[in-house]
Tab-separated table of C-alpha atoms in Angstrom:
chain	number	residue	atom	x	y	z
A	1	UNK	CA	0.000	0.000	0.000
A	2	UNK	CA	1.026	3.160	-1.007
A	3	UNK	CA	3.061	4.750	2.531
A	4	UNK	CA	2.453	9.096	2.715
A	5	UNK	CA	3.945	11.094	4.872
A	6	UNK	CA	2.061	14.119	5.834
A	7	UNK	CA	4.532	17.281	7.471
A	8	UNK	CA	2.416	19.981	9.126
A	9	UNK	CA	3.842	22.476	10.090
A	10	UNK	CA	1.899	24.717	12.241
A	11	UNK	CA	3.358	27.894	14.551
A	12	UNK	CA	2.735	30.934	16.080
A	13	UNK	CA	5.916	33.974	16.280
A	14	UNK	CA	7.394	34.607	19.171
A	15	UNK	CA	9.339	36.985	20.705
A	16	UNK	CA	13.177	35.788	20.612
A	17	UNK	CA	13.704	35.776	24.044
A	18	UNK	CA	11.122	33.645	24.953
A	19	UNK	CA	12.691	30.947	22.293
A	20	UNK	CA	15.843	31.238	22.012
A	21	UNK	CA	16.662	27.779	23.784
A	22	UNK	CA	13.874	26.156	21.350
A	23	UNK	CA	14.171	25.208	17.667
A	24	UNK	CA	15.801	22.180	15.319
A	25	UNK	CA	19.145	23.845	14.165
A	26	UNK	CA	20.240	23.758	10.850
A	27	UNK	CA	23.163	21.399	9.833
A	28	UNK	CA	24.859	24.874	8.372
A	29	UNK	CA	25.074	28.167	10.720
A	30	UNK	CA	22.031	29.747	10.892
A	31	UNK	CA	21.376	32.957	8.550
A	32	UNK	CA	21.374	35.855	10.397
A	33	UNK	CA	17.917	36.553	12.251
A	34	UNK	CA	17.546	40.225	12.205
A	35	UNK	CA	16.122	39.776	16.068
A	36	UNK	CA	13.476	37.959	14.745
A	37	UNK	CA	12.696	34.129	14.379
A	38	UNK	CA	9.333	32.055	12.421
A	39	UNK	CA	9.276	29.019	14.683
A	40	UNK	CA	7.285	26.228	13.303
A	41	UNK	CA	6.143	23.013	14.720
A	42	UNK	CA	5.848	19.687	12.776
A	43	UNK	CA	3.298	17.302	13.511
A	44	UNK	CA	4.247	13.789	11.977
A	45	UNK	CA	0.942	12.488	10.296
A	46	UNK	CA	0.694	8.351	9.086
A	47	UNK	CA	4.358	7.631	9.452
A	48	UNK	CA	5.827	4.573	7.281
A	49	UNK	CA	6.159	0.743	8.411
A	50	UNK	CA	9.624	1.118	8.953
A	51	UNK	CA	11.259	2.222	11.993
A	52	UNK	CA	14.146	4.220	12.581
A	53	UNK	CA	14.113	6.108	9.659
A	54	UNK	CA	16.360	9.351	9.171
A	55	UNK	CA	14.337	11.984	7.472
A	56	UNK	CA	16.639	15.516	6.812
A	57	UNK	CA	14.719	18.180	5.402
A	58	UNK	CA	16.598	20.455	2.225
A	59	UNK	CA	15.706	23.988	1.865
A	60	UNK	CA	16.034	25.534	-1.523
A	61	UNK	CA	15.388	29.732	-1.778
A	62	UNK	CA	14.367	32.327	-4.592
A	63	UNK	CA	13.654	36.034	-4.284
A	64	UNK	CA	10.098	36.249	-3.530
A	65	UNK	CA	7.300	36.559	-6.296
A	66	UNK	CA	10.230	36.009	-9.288
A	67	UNK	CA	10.836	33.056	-11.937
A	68	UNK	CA	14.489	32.690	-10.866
A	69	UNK	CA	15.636	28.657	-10.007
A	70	UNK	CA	15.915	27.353	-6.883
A	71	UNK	CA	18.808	26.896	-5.234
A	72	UNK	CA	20.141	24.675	-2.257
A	73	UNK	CA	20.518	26.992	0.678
A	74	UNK	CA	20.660	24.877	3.828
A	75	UNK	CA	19.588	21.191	5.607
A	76	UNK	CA	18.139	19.958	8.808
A	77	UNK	CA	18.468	17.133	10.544
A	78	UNK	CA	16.444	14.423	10.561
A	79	UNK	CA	13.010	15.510	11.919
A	80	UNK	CA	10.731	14.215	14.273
A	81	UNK	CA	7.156	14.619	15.437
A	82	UNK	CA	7.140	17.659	17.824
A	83	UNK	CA	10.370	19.089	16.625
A	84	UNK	CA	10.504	22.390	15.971
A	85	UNK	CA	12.036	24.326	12.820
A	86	UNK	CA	12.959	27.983	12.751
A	87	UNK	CA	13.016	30.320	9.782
A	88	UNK	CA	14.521	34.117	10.061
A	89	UNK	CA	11.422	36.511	9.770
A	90	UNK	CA	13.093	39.273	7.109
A	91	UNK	CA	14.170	36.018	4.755
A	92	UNK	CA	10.580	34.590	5.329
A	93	UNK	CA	9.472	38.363	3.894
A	94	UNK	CA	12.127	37.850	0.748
A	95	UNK	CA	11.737	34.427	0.168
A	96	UNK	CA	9.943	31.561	-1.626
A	97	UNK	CA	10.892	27.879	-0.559
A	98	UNK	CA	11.300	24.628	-1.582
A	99	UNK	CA	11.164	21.920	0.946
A	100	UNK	CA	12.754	18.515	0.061
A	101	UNK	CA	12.842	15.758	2.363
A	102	UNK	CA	14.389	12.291	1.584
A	103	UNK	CA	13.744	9.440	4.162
A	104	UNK	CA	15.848	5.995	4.707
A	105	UNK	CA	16.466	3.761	7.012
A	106	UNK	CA	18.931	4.930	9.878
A	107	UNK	CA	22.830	3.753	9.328
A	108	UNK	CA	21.468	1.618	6.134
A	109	UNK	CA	20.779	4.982	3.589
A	110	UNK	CA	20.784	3.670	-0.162
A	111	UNK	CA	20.499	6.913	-2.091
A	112	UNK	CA	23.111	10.197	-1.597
A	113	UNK	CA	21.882	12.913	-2.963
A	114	UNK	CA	24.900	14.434	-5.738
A	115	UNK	CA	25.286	17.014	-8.364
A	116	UNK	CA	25.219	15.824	-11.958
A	117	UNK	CA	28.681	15.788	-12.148
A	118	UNK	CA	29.138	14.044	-9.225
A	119	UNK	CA	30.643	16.317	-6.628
A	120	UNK	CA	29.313	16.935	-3.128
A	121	UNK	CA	25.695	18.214	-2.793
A	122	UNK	CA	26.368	21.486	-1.203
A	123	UNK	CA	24.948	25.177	-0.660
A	124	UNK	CA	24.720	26.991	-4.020
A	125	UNK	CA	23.957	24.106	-5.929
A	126	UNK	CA	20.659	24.174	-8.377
A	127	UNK	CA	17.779	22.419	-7.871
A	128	UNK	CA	18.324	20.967	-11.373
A	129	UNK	CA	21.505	19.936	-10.839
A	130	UNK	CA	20.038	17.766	-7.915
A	131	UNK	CA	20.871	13.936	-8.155
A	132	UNK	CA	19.601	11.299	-6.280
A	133	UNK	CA	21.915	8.089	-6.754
A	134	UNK	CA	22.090	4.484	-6.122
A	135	UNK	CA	25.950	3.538	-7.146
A	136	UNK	CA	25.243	0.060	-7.142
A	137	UNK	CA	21.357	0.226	-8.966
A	138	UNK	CA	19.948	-2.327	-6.705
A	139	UNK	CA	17.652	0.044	-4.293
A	140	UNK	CA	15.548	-0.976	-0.994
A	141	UNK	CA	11.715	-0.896	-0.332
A	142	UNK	CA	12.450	1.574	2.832
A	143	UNK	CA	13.061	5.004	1.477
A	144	UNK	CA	10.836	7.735	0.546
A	145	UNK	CA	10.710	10.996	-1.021
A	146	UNK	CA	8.929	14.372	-1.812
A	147	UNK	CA	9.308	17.796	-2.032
A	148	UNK	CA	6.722	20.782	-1.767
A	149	UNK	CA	7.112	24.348	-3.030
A	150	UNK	CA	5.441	27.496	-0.464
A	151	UNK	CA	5.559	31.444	-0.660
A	152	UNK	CA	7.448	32.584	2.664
A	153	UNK	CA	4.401	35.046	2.919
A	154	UNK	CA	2.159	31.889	2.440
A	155	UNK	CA	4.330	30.425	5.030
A	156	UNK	CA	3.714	33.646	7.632
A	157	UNK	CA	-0.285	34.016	6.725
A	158	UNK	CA	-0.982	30.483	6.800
A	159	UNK	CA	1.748	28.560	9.052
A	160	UNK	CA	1.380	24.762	7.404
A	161	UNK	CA	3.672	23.463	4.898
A	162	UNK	CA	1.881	20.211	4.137
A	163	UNK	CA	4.898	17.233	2.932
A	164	UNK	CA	3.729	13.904	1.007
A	165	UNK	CA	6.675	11.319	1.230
A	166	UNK	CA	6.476	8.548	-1.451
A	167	UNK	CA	8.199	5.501	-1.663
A	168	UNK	CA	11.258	6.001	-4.155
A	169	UNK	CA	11.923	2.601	-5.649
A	170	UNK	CA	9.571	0.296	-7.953
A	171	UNK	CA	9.392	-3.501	-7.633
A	172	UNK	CA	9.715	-6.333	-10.185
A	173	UNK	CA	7.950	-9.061	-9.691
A	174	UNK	CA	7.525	-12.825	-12.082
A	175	UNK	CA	4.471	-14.589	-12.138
A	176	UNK	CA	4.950	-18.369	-13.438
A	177	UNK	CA	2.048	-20.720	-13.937
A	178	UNK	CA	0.463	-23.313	-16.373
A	179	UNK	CA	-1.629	-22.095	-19.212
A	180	UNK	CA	-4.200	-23.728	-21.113
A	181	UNK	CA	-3.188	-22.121	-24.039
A	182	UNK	CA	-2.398	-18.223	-23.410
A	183	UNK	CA	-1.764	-16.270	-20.611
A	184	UNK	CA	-5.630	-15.538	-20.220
A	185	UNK	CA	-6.527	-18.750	-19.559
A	186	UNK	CA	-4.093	-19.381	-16.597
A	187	UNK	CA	-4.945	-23.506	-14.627
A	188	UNK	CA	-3.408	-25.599	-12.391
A	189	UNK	CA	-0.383	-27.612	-12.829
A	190	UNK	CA	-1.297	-31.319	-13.931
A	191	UNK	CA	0.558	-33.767	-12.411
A	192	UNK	CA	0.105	-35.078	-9.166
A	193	UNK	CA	4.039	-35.532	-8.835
A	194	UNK	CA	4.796	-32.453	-9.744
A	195	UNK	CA	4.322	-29.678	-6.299
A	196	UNK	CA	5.052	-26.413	-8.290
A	197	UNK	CA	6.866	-25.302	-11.875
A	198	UNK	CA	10.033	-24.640	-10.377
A	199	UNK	CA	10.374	-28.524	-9.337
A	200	UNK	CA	13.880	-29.758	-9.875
A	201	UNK	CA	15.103	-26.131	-9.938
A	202	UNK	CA	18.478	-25.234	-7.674
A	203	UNK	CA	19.547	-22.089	-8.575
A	204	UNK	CA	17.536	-19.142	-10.140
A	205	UNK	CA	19.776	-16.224	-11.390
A	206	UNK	CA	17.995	-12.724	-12.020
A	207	UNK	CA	19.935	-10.214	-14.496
A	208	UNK	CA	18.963	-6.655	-14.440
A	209	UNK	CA	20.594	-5.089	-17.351
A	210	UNK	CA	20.364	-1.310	-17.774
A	211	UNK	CA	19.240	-0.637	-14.076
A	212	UNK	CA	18.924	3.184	-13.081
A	213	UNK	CA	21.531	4.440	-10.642
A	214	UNK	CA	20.397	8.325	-10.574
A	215	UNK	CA	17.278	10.312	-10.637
A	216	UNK	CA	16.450	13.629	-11.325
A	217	UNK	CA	13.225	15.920	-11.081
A	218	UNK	CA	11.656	16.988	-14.392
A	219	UNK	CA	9.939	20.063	-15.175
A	220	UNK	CA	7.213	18.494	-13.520
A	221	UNK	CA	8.553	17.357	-10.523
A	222	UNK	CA	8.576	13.219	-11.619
A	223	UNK	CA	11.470	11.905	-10.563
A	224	UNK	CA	13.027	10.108	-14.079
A	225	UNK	CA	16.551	8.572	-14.906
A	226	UNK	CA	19.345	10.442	-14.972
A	227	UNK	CA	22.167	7.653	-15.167
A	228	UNK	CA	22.581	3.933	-15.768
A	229	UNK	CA	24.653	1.248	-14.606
A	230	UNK	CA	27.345	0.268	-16.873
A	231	UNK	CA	27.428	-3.134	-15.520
A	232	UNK	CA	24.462	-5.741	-14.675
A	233	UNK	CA	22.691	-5.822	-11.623
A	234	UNK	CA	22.595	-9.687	-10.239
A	235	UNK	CA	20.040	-11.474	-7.666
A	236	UNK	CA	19.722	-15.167	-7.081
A	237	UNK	CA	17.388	-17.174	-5.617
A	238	UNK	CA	18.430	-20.914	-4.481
A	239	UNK	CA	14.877	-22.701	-3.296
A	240	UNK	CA	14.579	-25.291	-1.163
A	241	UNK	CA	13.417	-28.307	-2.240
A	242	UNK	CA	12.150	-32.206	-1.190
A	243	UNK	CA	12.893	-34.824	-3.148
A	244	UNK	CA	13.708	-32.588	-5.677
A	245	UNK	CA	10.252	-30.652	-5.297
A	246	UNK	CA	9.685	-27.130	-4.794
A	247	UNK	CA	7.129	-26.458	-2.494
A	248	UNK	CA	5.420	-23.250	-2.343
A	249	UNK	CA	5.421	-20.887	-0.126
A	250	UNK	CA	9.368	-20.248	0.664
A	251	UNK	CA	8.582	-16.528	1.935
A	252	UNK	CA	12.457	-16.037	3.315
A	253	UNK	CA	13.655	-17.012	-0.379
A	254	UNK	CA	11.356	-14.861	-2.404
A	255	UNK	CA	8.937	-17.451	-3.304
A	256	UNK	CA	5.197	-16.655	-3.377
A	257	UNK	CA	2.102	-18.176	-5.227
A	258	UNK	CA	0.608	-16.403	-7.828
A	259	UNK	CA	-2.978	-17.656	-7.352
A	260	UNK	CA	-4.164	-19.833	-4.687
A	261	UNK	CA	-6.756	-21.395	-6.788
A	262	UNK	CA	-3.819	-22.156	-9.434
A	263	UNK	CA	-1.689	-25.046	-7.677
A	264	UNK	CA	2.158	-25.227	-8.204
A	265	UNK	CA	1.928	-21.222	-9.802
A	266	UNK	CA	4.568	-18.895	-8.828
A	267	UNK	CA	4.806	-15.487	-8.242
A	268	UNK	CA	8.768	-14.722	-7.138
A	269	UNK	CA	10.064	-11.502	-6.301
A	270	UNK	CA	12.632	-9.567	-7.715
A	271	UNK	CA	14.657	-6.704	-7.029
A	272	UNK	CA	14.184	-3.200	-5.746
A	273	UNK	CA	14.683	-1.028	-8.574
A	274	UNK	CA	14.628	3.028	-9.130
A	275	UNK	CA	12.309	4.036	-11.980
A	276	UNK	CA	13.136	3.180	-15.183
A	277	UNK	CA	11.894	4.909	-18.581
A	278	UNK	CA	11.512	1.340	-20.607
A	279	UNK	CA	15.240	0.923	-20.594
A	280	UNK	CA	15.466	-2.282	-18.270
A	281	UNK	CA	16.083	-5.608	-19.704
A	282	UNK	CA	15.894	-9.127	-17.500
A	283	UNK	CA	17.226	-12.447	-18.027
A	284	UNK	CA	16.224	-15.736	-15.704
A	285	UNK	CA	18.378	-18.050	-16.327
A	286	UNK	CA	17.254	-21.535	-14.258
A	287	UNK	CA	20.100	-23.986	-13.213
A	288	UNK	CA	17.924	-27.159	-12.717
A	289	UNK	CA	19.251	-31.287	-12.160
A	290	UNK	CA	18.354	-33.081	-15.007
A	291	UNK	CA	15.778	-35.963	-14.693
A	292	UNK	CA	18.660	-38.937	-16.500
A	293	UNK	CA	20.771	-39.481	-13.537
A	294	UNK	CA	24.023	-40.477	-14.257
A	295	UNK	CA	25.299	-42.569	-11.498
A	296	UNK	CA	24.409	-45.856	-13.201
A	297	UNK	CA	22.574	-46.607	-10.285
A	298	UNK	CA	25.284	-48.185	-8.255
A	299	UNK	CA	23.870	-47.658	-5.334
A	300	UNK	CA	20.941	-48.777	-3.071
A	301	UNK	CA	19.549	-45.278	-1.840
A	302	UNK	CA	17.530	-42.692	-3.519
A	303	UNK	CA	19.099	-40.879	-5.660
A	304	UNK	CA	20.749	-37.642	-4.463
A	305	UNK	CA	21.382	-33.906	-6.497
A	306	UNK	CA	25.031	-35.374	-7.245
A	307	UNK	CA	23.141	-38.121	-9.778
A	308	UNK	CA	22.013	-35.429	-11.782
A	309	UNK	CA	23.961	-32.968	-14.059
A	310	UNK	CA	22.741	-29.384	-13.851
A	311	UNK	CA	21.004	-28.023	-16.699
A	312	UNK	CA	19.998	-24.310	-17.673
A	313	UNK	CA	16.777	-22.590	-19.173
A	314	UNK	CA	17.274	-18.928	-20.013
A	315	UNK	CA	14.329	-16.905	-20.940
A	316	UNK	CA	14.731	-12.627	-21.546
A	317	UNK	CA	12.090	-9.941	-20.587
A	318	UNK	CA	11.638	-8.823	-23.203
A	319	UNK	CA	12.335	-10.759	-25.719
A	320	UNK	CA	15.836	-9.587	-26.887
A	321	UNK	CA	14.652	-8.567	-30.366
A	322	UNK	CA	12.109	-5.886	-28.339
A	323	UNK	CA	12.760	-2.461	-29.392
A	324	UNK	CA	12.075	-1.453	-25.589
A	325	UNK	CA	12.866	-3.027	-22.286
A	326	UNK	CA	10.868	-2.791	-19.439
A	327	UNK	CA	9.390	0.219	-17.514
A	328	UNK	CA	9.925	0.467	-13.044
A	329	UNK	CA	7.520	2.760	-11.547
A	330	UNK	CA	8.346	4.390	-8.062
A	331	UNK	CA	6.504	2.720	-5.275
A	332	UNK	CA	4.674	0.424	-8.353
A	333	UNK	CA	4.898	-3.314	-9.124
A	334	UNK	CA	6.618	-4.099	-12.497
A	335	UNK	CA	4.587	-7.763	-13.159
A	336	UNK	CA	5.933	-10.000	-15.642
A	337	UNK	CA	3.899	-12.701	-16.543
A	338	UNK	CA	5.486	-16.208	-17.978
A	339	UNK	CA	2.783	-18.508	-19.400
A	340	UNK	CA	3.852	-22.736	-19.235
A	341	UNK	CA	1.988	-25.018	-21.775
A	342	UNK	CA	3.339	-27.444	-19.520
A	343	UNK	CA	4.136	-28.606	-15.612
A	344	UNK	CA	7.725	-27.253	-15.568
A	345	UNK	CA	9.519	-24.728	-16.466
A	346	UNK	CA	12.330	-27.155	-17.209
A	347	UNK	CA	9.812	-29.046	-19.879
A	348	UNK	CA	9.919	-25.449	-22.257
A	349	UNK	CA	12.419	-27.355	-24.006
A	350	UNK	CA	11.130	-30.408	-24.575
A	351	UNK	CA	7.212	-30.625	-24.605
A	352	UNK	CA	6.045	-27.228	-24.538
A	353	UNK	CA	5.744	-23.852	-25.841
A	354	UNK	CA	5.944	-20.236	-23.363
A	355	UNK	CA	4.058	-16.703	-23.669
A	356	UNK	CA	5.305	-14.096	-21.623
A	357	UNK	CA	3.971	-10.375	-21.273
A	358	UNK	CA	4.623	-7.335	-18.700
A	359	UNK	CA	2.126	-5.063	-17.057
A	360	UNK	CA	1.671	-3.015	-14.411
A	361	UNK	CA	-0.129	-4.774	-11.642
A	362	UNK	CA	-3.576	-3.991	-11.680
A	363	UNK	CA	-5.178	-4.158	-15.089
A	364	UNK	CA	-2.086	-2.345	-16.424
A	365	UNK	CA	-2.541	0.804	-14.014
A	366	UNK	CA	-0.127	1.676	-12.104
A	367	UNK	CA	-0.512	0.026	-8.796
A	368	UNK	CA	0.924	0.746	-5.688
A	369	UNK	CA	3.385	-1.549	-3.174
């Protein structure tokens, strides 16, 4: 479900010396206050799952009532319910604002926020010269984001600067199941030996080409991809299996079912990703034990993984001769869908055929994590 955070700010001016002692400093030296202070208090509304998040708030400044850009003027630290924040009167008077606030998990932060070209996010630097990265492109389902834009008169009439924080990263997720023909017509594995179509499957290897490792805000204010990885983004997933069978659920591995109704279907998790704009491409490539064994059955008990030789099944999202690749929304699922005209994934070769298809999840909408 879709996590907002909702900043209000609400205060009333004191005199200085009643308040001196009061207020959440800024990380930078404090402009000077021309004997006067705006203190404002924020009131945390619907706060995300996770706990222990660090949440700094970035002010940006322009001369009141002009056109001019933005511009990075000073940070806070991270902000709690109660907390107060305090904003010189005569810049208040002079001043529109622009209130960023980026929120991650405390000692485990993901994204930095850079210039384009890379140096140290620092006072004087353009709002569209802002850069959120992700070195690595793999990102995490805690972190959140969202900026808001208020008149410094606004802020004196009104006194409530109202925040939205919304998850940064998208998720891609695979949904594997039988088919009785096409992916609209999705049934139940056949077999009663068979306990899902990733039986006889030991390693599952995830390649995220192309994966996003900086954003940027548009004209609009949508963060969108400002820099890719030059190198592939890898995930595996090793289920556990019986007797070489793959039951479902395996929730600490990633392993899900698609439909309860559908038996041995499959919906597996993949990575956190930032948005994408079509460019990401995916391989699964299945490492799976052959059904021949090849231990000439010398031996009196069952027969273990080291009778079999590994095998591998690779199939691309999309298909590699797509003129696109495949779209990550923030705080979205990406769904891929892989249609079986057989048990096993490990049969495509042999006696089947496979459809795939993405969407967003939700009747190709958009839908929220």
């Amino acid at each position: 479900m879709k996590r907002n955070i909702l900043y209000r700010i609400c205060g009333v001016l004191f005199s200085l010396s009643v308040l001196a002692a009061c207020g959440l400093e800024a990380q930078e030296e404090c402009l000077p206050c021309n004997g006067k202070l705006r203190y404002t208090e924020l009131r945390l509304e619907g706060t995300p799952s996770a706990a222990g998040l660090e949440a700094p708030l970035y002010l940006f400044r322009r001369a009141a009532g002009t056109q001019d850009g933005y511009l990075f003027d000073r940070s806070y630290t991270s902000i709690a319910d109660g907390e107060t924040l305090k904003l010189p009167l005569a810049e208040l008077k002079a001043s529109d604002y622009r209130f960023l606030m980026v929120a991650q998990p405390q000692g485990r932060e993901w994204l930095s926020l850079n210039t384009a070209a890379g140096t140290s996010f620092a006072p004087g630097v353009a709002w569209e010269d802002l850069r959120l990265e992700c070195a690595a492109g793999g990102a995490a389902p805690e972190g959140y984001g969202g900026f808001t834009d208020m008149s410094g008169e606004a802020i004196l009439r009104d006194g409530i600067i109202r925040l939205a924080l919304t998850r940064i990263a998208g998720q891609v997720l695979f949904d594997i199941f039988r088919t009785g023909g096409s992916l609209s017509q999705p049934e139940s594995i056949v077999s009663p030996d068979v306990k899902s179509v990733i039986d006889r499957v030991a390693r599952i290897e995830i390649t995220y080409e192309n994966p996003t490792t900086a954003l940027r805000f548009d004209e609009n204010g949508t963060l969108v991809p400002a820099a890719y990885a030059p190198e592939p983004l890898t995930q595996t997933i090793e289920p556990r299996a019986t007797d070489f069978r793959v039951a479902l659920p395996q929730a600490d591995r990633g392993l899900g079912v698609y439909d309860d109704g559908l038996r041995g279907s499959l919906r597996m998790e993949g990575a956190y990703l930032l948005p994408s704009d079509a460019q990401l491409r995916v391989k699964l490539r299945f490492s799976y034990y052959d059904t021949t064994p090849v231990c000439d059955n010398g031996h009196t008990e069952a027969h273990s993984p080291a009778c079999f030789p590994l095998r591998q099944v690779a199939l691309a999202l999309p298909a590699a001769d797509a003129g696109t690749g495949l779209p990550v929304g923030a705080d979205c699922y990406t769904v891929n869908r892989v249609g079986l005209r057989c048990d096993r994934i490990i049969d495509i070769p042999v006696g089947g055929g496979i459809e795939t298809n993405f969407d967003w999840q939700g009747n190709g909408k958009n839908a929220q994590l």
